[in-house]
PDB file of C-alpha atoms in Angstrom:
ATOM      1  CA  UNK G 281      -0.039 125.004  64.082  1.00  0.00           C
ATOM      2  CA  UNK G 282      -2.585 123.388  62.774  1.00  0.00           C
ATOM      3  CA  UNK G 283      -4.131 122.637  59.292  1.00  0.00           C
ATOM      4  CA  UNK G 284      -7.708 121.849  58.591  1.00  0.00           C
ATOM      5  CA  UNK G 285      -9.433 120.585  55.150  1.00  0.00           C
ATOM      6  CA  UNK G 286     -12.737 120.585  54.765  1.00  0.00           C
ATOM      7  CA  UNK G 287     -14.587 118.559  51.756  1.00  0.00           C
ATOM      8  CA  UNK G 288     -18.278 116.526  51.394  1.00  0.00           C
ATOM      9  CA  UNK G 289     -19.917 119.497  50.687  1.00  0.00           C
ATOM     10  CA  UNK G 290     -22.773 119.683  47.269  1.00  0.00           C
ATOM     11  CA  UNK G 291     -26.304 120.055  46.695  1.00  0.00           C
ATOM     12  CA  UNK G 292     -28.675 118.158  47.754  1.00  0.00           C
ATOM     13  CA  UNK G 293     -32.752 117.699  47.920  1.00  0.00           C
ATOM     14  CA  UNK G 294     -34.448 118.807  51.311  1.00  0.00           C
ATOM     15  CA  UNK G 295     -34.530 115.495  52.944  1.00  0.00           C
ATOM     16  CA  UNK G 296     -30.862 114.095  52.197  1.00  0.00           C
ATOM     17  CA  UNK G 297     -27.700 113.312  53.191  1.00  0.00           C
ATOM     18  CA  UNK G 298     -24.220 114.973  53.265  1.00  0.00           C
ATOM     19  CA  UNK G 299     -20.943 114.167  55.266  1.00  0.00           C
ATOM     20  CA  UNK G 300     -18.769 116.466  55.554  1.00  0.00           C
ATOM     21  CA  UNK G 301     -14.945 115.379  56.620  1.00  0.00           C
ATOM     22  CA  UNK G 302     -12.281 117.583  58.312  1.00  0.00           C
ATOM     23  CA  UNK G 303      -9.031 116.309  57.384  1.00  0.00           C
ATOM     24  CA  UNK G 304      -6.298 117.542  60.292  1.00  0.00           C
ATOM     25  CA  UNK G 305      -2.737 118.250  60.236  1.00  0.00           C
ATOM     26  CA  UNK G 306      -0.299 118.995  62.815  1.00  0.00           C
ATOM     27  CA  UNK G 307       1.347 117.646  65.635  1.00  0.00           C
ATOM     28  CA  UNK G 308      -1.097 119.474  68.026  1.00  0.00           C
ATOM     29  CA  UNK G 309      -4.137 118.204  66.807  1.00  0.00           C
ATOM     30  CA  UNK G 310      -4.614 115.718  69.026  1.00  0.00           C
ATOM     31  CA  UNK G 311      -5.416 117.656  71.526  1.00  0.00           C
ATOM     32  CA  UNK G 312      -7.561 120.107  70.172  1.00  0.00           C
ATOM     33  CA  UNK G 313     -11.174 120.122  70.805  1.00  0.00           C
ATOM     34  CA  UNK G 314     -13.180 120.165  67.176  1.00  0.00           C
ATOM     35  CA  UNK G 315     -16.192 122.329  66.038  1.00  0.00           C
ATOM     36  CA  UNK G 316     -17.920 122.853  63.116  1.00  0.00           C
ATOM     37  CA  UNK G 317     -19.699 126.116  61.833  1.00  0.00           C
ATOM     38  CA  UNK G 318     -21.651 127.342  59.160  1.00  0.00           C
ATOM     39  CA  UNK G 319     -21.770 131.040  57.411  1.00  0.00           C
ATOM     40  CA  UNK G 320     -24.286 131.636  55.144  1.00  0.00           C
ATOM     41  CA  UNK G 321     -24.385 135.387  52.799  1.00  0.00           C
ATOM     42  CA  UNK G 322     -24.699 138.180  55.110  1.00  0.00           C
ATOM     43  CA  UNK G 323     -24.885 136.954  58.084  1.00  0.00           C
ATOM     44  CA  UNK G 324     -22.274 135.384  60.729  1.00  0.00           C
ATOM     45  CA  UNK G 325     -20.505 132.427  61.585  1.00  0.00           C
ATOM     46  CA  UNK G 326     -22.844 130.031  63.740  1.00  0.00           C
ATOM     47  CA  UNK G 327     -21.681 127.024  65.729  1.00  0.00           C
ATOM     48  CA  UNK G 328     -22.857 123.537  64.235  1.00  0.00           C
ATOM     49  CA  UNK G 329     -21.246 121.305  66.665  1.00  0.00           C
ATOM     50  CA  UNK G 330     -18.460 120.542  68.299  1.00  0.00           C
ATOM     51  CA  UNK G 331     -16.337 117.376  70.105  1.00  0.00           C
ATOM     52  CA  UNK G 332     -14.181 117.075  72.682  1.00  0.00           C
ATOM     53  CA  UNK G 333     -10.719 115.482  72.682  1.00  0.00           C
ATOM     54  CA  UNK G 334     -12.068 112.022  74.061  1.00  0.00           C
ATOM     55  CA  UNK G 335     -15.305 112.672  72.019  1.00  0.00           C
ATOM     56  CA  UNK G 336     -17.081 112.002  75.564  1.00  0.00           C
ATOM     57  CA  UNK G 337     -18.471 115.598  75.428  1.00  0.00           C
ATOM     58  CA  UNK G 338     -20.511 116.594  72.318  1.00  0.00           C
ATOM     59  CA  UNK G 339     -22.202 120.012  71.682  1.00  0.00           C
ATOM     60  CA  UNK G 340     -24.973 120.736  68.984  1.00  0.00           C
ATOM     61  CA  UNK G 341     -26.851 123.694  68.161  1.00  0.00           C
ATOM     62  CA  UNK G 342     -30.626 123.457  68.428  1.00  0.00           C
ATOM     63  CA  UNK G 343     -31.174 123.690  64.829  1.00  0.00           C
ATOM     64  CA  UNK G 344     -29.316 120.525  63.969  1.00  0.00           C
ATOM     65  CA  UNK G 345     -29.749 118.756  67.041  1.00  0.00           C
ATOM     66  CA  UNK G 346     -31.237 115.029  65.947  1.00  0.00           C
ATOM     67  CA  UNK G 347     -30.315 115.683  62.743  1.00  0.00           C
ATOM     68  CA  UNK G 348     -26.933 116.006  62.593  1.00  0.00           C
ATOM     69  CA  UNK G 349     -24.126 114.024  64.008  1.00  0.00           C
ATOM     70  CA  UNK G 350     -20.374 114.980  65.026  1.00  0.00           C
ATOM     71  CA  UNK G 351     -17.729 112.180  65.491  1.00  0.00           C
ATOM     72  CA  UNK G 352     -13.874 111.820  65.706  1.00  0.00           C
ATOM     73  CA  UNK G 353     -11.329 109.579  64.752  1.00  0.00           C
ATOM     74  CA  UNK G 354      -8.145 110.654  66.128  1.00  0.00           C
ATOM     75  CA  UNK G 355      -6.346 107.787  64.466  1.00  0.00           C
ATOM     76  CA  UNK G 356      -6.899 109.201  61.028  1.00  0.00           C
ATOM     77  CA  UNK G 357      -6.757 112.930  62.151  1.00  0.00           C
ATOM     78  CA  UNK G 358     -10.348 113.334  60.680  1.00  0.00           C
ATOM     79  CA  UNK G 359     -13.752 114.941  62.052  1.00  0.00           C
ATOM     80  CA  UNK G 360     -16.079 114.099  60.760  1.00  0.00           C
ATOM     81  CA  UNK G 361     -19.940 115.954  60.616  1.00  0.00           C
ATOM     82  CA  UNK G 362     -22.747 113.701  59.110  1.00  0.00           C
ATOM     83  CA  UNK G 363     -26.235 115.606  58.493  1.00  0.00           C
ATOM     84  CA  UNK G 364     -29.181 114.379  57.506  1.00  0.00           C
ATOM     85  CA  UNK G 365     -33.246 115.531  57.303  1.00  0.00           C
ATOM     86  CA  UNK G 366     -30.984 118.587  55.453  1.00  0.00           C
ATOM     87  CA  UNK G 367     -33.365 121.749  54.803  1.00  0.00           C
ATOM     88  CA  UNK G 368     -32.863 124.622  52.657  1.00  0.00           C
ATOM     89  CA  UNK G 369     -32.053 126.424  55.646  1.00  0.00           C
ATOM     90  CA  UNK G 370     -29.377 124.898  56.501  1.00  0.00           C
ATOM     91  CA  UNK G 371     -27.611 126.089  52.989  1.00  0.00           C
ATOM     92  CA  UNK G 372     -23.944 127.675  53.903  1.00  0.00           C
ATOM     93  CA  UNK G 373     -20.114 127.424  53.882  1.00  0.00           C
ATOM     94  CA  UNK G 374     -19.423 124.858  56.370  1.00  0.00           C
ATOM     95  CA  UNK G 375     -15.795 124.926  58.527  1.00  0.00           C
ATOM     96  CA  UNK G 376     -13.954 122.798  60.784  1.00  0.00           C
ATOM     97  CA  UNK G 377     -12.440 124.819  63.446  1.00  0.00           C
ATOM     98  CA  UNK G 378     -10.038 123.870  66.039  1.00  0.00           C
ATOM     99  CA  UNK G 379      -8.776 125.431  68.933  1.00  0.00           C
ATOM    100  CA  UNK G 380      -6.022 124.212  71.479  1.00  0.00           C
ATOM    101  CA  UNK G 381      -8.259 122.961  74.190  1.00  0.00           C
ATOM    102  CA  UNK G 382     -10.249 120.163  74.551  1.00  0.00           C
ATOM    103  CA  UNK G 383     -12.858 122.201  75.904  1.00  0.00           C
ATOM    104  CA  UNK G 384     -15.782 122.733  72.750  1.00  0.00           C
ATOM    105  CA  UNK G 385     -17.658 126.418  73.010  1.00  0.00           C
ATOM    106  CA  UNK G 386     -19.719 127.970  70.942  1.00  0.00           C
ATOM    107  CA  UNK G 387     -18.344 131.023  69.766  1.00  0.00           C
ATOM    108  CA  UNK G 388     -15.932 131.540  66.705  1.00  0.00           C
ATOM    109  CA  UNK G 389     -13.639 133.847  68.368  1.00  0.00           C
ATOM    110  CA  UNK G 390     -12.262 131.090  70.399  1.00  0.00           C
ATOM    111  CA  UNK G 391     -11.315 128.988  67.813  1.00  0.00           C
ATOM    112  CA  UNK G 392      -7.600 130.246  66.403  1.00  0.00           C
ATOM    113  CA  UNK G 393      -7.289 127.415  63.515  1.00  0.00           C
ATOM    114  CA  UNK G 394      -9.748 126.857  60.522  1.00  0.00           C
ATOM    115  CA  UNK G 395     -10.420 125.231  57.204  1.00  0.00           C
ATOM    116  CA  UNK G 396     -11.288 126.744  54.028  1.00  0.00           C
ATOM    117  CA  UNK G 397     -15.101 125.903  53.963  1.00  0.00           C
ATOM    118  CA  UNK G 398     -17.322 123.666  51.728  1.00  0.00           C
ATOM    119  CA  UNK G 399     -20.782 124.555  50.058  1.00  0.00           C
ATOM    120  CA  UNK G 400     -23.230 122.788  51.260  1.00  0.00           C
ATOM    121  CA  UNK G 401     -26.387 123.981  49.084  1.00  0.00           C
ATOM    122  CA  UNK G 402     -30.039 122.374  49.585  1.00  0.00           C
ATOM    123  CA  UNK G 403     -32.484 122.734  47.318  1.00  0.00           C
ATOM    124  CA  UNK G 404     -36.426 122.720  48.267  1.00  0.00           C
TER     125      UNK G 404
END
């Protein structure tokens, strides 16, 4: 099994900078393919981004895309998600998911291991 810690997360101004880093555990790891998502109040988990094994195959949402950027370093067992132009809108618990696959998709379901979330809060 694996373990997944997420921390970076605060508040920012509209306009910064956060990165987030997914600190992994287990001997599966990896292997795993990487995604991040985001939950704000009321309303559902939504994919962020995601990496493959190799890091070769990268997946972003529209709404971050050119904003934010995904990377992997399997020798320190971190992911790590670096976002900047940040908007208010983009306010929410951030995870690190991982699922065992190196294939990256987009929905939540598929992804059997996660962290326990940071804040990330933007202010206008």
């Amino acid at each position: 099994q694996v373990q997944l810690v997420e921390s970076g997360g605060g508040l920012v101004q509209a306009g910064g900078s956060l990165r987030l880093s997914c600190a992994a555990s287990g001997r599966t790891f990896s292997r795993n393919a990487v995604g991040w998502f985001r939950q704000a109040p009321g309303k559902e988990k939504e994919f962020v981004a995601g990496t493959s094994l190799s890091g070769a195959a990268i997946d972003y949402s529209d709404s971050v895309k050119g904003r934010f950027t995904i990377s992997r370093d399997n020798t320190k067992n971190i992911v790590y998600l670096q976002m900047n132009s940040l908007k208010a809108e983009d306010t929410a618990v951030y995870y690190c998911a991982a699922r065992a696959t190196m294939m990256v998709v987009r929905s939540s379901g598929e992804y059997p291991y996660w962290g326990q979330g940071t804040q990330v809060t933007v202010s206008s």
